[in-house]
Tab-separated table of C-alpha atoms in Angstrom:
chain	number	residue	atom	x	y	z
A	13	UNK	CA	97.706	109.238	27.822
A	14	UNK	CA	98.418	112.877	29.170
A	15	UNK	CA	99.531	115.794	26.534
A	16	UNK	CA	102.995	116.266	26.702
A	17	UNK	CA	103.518	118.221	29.640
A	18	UNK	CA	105.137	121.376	29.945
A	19	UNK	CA	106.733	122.569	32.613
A	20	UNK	CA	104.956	125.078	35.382
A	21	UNK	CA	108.312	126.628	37.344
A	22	UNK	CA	111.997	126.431	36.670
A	23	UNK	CA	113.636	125.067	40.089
A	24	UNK	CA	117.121	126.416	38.795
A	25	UNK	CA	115.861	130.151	38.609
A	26	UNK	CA	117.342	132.821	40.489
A	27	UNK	CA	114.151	133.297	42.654
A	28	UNK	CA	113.893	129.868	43.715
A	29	UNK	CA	117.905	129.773	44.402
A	30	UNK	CA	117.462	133.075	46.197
A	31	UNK	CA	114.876	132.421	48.796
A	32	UNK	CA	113.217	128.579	48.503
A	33	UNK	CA	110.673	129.478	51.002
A	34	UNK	CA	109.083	132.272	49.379
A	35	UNK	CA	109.337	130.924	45.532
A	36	UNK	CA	107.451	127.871	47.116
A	37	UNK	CA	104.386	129.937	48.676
A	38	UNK	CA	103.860	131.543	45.640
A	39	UNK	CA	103.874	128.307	43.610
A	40	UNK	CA	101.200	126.735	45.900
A	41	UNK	CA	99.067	130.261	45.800
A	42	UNK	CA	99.278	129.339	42.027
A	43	UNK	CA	97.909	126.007	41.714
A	44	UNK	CA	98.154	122.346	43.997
A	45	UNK	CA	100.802	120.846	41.440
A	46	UNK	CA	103.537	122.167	39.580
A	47	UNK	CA	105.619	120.333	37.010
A	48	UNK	CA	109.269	120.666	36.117
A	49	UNK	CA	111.555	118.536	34.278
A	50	UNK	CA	114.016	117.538	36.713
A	51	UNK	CA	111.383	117.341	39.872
A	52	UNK	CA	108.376	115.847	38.240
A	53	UNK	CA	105.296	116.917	39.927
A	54	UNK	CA	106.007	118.966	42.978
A	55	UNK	CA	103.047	118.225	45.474
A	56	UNK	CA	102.514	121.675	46.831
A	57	UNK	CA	99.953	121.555	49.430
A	58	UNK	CA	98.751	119.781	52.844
A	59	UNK	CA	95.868	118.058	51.590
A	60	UNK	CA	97.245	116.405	48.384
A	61	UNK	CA	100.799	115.604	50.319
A	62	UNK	CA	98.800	113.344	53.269
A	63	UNK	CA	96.790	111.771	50.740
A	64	UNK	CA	100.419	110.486	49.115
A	65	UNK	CA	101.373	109.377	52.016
A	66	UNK	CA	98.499	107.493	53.324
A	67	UNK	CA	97.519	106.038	50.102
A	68	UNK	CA	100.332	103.313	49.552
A	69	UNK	CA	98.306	101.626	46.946
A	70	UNK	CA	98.352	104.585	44.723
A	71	UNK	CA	101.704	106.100	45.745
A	72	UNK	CA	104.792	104.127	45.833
A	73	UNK	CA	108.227	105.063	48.038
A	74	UNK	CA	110.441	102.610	45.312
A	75	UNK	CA	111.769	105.611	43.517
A	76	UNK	CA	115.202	104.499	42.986
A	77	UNK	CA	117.177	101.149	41.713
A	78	UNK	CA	119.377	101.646	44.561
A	79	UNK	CA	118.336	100.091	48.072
A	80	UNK	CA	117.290	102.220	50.641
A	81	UNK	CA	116.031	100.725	54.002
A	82	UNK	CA	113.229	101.259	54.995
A	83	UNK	CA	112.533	104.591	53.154
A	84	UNK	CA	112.405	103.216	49.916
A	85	UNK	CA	110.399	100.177	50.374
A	86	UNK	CA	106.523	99.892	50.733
A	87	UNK	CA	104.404	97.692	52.157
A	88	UNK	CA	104.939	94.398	52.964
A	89	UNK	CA	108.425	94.519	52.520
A	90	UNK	CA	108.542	97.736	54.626
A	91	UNK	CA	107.182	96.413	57.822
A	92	UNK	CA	109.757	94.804	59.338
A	93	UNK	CA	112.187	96.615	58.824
A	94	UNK	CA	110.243	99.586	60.189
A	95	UNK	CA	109.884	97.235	63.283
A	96	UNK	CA	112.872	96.695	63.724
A	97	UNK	CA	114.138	100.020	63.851
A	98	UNK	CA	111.882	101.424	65.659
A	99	UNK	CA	113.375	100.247	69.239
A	100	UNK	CA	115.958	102.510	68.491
A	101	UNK	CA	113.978	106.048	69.372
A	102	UNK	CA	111.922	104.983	72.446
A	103	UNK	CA	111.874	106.855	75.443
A	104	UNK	CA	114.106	105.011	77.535
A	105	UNK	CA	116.701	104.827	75.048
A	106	UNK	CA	116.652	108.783	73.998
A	107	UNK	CA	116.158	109.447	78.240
A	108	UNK	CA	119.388	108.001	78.739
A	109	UNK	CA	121.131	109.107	75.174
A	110	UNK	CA	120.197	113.192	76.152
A	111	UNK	CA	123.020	113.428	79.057
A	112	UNK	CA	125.283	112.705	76.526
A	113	UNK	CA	124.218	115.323	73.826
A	114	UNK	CA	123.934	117.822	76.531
A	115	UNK	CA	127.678	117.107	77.396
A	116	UNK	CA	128.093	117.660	73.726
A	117	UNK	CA	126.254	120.638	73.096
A	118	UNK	CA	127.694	122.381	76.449
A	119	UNK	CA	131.533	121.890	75.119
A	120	UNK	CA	130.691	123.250	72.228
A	121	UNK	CA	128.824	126.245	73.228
A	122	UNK	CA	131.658	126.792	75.802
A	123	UNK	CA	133.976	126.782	73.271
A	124	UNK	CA	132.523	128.990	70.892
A	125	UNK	CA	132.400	131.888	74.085
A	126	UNK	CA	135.536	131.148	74.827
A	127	UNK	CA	136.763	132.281	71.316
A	128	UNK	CA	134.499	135.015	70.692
A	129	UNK	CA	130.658	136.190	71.078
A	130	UNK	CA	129.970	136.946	67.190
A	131	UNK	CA	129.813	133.086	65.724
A	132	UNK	CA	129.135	131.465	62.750
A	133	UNK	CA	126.239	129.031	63.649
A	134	UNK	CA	126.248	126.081	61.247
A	135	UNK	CA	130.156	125.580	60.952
A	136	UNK	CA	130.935	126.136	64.711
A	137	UNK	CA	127.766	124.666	66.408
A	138	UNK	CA	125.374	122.873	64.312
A	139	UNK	CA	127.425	120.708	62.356
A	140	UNK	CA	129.771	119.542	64.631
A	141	UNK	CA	126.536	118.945	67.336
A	142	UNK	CA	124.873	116.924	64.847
A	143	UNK	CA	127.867	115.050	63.506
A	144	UNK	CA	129.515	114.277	66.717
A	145	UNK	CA	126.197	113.292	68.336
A	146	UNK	CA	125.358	111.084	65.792
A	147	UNK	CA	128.315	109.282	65.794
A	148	UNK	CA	128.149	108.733	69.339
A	149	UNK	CA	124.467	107.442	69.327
A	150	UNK	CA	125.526	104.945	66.758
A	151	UNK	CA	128.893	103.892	68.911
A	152	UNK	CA	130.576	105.280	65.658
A	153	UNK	CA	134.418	107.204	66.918
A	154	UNK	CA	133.639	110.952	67.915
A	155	UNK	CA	136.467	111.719	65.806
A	156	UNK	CA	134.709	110.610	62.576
A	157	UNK	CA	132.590	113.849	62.965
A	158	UNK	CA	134.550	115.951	60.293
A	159	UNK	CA	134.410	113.237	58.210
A	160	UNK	CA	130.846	112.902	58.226
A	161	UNK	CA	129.958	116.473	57.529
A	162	UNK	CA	132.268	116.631	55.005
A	163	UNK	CA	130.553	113.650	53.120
A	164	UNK	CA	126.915	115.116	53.682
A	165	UNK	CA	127.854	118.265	51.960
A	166	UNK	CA	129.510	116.910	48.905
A	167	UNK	CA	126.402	114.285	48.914
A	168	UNK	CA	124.502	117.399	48.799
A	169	UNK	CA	126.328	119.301	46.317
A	170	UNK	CA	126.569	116.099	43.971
A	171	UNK	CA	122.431	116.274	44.320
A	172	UNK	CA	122.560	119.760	43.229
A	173	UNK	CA	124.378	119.235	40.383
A	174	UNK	CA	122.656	116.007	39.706
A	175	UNK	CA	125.853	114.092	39.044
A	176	UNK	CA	125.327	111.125	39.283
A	177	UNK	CA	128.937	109.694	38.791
A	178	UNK	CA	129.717	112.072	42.298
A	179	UNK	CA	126.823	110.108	43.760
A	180	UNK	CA	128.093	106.465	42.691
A	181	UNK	CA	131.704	107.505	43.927
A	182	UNK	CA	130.234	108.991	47.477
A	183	UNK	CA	127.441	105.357	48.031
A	184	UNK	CA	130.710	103.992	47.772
A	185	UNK	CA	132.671	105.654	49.633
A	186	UNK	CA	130.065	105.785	52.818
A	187	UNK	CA	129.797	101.462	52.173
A	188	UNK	CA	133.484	101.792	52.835
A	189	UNK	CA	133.200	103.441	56.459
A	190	UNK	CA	130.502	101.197	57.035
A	191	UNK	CA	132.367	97.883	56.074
A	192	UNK	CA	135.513	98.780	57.618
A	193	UNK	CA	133.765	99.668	61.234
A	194	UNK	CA	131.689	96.302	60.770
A	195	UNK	CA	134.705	94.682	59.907
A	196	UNK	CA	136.848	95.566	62.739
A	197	UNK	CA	133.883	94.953	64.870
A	198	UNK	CA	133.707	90.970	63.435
A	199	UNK	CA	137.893	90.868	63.486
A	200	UNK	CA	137.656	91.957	67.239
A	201	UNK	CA	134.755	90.099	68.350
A	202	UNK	CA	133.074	93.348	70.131
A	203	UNK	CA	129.885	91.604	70.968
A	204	UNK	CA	129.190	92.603	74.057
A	205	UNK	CA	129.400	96.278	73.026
A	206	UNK	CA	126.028	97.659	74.011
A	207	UNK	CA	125.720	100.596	71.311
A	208	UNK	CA	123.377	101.001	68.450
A	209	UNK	CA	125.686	99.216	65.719
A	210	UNK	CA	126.773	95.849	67.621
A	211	UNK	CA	122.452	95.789	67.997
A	212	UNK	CA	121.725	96.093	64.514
A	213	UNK	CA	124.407	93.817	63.215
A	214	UNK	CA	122.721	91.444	65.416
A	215	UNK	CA	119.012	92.011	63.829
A	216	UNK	CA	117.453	89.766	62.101
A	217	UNK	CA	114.811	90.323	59.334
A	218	UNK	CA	113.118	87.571	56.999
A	219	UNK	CA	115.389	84.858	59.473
A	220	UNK	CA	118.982	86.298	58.415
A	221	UNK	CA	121.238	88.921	59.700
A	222	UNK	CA	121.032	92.085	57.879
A	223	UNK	CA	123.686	92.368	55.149
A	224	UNK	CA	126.683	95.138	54.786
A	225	UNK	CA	124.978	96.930	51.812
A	226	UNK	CA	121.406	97.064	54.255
A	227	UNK	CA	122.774	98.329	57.188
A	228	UNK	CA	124.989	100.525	54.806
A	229	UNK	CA	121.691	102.016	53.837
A	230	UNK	CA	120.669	102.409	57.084
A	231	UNK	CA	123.502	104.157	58.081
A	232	UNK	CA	123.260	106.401	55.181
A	233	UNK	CA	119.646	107.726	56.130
A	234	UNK	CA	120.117	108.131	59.586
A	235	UNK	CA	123.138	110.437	58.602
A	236	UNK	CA	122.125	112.455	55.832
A	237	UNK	CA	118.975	112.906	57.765
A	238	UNK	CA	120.537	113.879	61.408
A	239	UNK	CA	122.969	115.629	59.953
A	240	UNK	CA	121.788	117.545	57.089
A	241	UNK	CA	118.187	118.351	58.800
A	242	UNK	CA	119.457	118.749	62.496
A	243	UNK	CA	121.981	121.018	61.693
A	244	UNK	CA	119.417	122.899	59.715
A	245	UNK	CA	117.004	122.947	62.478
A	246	UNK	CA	119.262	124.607	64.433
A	247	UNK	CA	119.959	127.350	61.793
A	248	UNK	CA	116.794	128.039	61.476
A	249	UNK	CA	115.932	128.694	65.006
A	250	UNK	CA	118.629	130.112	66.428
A	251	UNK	CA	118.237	132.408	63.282
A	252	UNK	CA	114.699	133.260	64.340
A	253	UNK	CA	115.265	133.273	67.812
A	254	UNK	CA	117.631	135.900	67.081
A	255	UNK	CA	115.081	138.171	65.291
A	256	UNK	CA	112.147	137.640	67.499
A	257	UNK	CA	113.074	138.888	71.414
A	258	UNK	CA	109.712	138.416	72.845
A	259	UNK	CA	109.819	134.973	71.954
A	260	UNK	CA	113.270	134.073	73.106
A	261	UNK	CA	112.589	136.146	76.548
A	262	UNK	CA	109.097	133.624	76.783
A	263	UNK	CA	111.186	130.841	75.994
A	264	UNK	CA	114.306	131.236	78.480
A	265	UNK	CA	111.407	132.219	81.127
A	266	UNK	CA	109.214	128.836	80.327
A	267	UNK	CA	111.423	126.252	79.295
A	268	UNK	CA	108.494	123.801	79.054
A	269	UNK	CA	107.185	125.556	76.158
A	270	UNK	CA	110.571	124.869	73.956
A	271	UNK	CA	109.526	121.443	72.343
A	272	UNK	CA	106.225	122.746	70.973
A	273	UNK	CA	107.640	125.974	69.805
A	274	UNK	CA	110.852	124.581	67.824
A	275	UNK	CA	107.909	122.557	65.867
A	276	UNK	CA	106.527	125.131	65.492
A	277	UNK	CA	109.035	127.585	64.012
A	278	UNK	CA	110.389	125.032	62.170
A	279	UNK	CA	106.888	124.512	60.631
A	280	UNK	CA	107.527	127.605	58.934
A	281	UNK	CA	110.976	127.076	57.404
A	282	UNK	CA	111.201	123.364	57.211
A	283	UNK	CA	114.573	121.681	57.261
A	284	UNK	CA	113.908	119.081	55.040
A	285	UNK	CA	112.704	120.468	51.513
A	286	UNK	CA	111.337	117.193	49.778
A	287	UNK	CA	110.970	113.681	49.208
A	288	UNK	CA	110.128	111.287	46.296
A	289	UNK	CA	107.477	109.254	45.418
A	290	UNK	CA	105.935	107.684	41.747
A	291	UNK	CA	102.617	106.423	40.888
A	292	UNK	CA	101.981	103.320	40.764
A	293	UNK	CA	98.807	103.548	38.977
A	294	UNK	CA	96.580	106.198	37.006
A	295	UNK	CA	95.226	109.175	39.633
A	296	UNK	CA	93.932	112.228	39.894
A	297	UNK	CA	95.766	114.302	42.749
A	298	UNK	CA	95.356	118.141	42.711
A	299	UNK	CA	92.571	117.826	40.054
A	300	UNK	CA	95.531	117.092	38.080
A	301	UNK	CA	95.025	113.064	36.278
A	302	UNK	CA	98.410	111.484	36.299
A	303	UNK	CA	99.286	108.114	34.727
A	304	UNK	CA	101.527	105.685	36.398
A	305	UNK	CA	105.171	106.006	36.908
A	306	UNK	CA	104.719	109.895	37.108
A	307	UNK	CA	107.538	111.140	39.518
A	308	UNK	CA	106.382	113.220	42.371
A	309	UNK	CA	108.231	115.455	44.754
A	310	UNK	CA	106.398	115.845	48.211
A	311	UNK	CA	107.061	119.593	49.089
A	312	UNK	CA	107.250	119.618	52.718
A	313	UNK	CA	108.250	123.797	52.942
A	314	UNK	CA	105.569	124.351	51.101
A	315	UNK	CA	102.711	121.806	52.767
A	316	UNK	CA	103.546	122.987	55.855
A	317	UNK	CA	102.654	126.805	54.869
A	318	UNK	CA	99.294	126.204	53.246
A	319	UNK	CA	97.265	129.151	54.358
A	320	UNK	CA	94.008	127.030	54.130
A	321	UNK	CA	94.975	125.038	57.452
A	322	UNK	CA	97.820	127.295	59.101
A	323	UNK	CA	96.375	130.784	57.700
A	324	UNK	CA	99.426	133.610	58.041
A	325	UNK	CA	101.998	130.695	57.198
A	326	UNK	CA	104.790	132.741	58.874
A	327	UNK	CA	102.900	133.520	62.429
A	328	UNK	CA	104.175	131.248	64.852
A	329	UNK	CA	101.386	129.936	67.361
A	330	UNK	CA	102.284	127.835	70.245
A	331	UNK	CA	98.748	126.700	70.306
A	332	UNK	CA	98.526	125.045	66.581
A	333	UNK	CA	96.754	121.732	66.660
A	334	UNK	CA	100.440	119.513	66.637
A	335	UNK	CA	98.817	116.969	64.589
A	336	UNK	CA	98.671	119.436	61.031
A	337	UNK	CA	102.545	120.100	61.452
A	338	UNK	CA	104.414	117.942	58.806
A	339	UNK	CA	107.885	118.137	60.395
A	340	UNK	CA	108.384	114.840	60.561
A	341	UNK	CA	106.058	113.635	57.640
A	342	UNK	CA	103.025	111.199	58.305
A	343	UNK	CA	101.841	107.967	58.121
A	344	UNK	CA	103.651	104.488	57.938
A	345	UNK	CA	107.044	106.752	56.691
A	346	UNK	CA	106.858	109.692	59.265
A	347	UNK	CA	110.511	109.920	60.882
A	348	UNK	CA	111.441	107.138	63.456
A	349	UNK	CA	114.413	109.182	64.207
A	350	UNK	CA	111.503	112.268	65.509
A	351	UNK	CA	112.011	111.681	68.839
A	352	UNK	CA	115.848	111.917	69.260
A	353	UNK	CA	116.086	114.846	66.977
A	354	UNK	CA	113.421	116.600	69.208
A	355	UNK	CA	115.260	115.684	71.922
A	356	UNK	CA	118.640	116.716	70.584
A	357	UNK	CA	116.763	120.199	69.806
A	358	UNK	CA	115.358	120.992	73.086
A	359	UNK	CA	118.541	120.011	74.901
A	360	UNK	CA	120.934	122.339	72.394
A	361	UNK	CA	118.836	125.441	73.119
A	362	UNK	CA	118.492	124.592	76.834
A	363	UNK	CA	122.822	124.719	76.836
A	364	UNK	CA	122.854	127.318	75.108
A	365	UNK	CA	120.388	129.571	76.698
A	366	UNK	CA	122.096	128.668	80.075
A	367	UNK	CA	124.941	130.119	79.041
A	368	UNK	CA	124.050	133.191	77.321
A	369	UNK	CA	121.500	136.226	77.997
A	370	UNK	CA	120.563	137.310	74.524
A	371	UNK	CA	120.763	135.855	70.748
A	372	UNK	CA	121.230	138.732	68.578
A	373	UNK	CA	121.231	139.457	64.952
A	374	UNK	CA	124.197	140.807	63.229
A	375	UNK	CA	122.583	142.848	60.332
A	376	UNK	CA	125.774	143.455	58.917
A	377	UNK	CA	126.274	139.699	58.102
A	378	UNK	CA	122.971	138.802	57.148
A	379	UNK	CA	122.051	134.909	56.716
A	380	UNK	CA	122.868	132.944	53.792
A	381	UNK	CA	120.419	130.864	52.460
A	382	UNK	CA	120.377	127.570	51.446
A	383	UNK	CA	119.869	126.121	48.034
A	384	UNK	CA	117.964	122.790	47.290
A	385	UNK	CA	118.248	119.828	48.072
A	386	UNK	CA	119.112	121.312	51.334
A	387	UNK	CA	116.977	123.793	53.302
A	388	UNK	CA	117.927	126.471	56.038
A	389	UNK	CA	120.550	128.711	55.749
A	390	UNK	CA	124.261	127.533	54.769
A	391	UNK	CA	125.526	130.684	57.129
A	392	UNK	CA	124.335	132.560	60.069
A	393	UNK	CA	126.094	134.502	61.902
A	394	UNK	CA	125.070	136.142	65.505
A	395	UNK	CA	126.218	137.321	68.666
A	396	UNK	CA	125.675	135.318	71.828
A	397	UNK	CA	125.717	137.755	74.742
């Protein structure tokens, strides 16, 4: 057995509150693990962090008694599931999805000039692009948007506080939307409806429908994660965007370039901070032995700033290798959802750039950041010209 371990950082200091990004690069220039009560062992760099996630043997995704489909299953229970969904995101499907998000994101950008050019990104834009598009992907009503957002932040502030009595009541209270739309679905008889739900309540895995409480947990990761990280995404680069001219000129002059730079930027501020994993057996990771059932938190902001495979972690290079960045993760887990919120991305900042001239900065109202579990800022505020 390992001494008792004592922890390495404090996650609820004021530096790592403050500015997440920073407090993470100098905990990786410190060492490849760091321990802390309430994270376990935060896997700090690139190296360690792909060989958790390729090494299912050694590194299990079951880090909860609650179900969570697929992310919280490993192999062989995993696999079909993962098949399943994966239809979902192909080309075809997201090719005829983005006129629809582009209708979304121009309203909203046209309503945001219309009121005024200084705006508050997240709450006027991000959000309700996010929200609104993902309830029209799923065939969910538009008008459930505010509803949505609303949940995702309190889910997020219940994580914060780790209360765990908020988190029972708000599980609940998402398997409640979700039972009620199923349910009027069934009462109706809406089979022909040719939408994301009416497919996946006709799904079969292990020869039998998929239950409430699974596609409930479906639901529930598709939102927290389109909402929560897409909305952050585009914080973070319209934030940037805003403070770097010569790159937003390049951009609105070669439009082709825009998917490989928003990886790119977001490489450096990721939207997602972390995700779980435990042991399943004794390993060394880090130089660091650990015995099973250790808790581990994959640090994706930091991973995808290691200076021994991107070097200056904040220059932004359109010609990195695309296969280092961790954006979407890696291996049997990385994001199925990648390719609509890459598509959602590119089509957001080609609305907006065809209606503006300039992003600018408002130095006055500088951006507020973020505090874990959620990444980004929580404000920004700029001037569309």
């Amino acid at each position: 057995m390992n001494e008792p371990k004592r922890p390495d950082w404090n996650p609820d200091a004021a530096e790592v509150q403050e500015d997440q990004v920073a407090a993470y690069d100098q905990l990786r220039r410190r060492g490849p693990l760091a321990w802390s009560e309430s994270r376990g062992w935060s896997v700090l760099r690139h190296e360690d962090v792909l060989r958790v996630l390729n090494d299912h043997d050694s590194y299990s995704n079951v880090v909860s008694g609650h179900l969570s489909v697929p992310n919280g299953m490993d192999p062989p229970e995993h696999t079909p599931y993962r098949k399943m969904i994966e239809q979902y995101f192909t080309a075809e499907r997201m090719r005829q999805f983005e006129p629809v998000c582009r209708g979304i994101a121009d309203q909203l950008v046209d309503a945001a000039l219309a009121a005024e050019q200084r705006v508050e990104v997240i709450g006027q834009l991000a959000a309700p692009f996010a929200a609104r598009a993902q309830c029209v992907f799923l065939g969910w009503p538009e008008s459930l948007h505010k509803t949505l957002i609303s949940w995702t932040n309190r889910n997020q502030d219940a994580v914060r506080n780790r209360d765990r009595e908020a988190l029972s009541t708000l599980a609940r209270e998402f398997e409640a939307i979700v039972d009620k739309i199923i349910d009027e679905r069934r009462a109706t008889k809406q089979q022909q409806r040719d939408d994301v739900t009416e497919s996946l309540m006709r799904q079969q895995v292990h020869d039998r429908p998929l239950s409430n409480e699974e596609l409930s947990s479906l639901f529930r990761n598709w939102t927290v994660g389109e909402i929560g990280t897409l909305s952050a995404s585009i914080g973070i680069l319209l934030n940037y965007l805003a403070n770097h001219d010569d790159l937003q000129t390049q951009l609105r002059d070669e439009p082709d370039l825009l998917p490989v730079a928003i990886d790119e930027i977001l490489r450096t501020h990721n939207p997602l901070a972390s995700n779980r994993r435990v042991t399943k057996c004794p390993v060394q990771l880090g130089g660091q032995p650990l015995d099973a059932g250790e808790k581990l938190s994959i640090n994706w902001i930091s991973a995808n700033r290691d200076e021994s495979v991107f070097g200056d972690p904040d220059e932004v290079r359109l010609d990195r290798d695309p296969s280092l960045n961790l954006l979407y993760g890696a291996g049997i887990h990385v994001c199925p959802g990648a390719p609509l919120a890459r598509m959602e991305l590119r089509v957001f900042l080609q609305s907006l750039f065809a209606r503006t001239t300039k992003i600018a900065p408002q130095p006055k109202q500088p951006p507020i950041r973020e505090t874990y579990p959620a990444s980004g800022f929580s404000s920004v505020v700029l001037e569309l010209r």
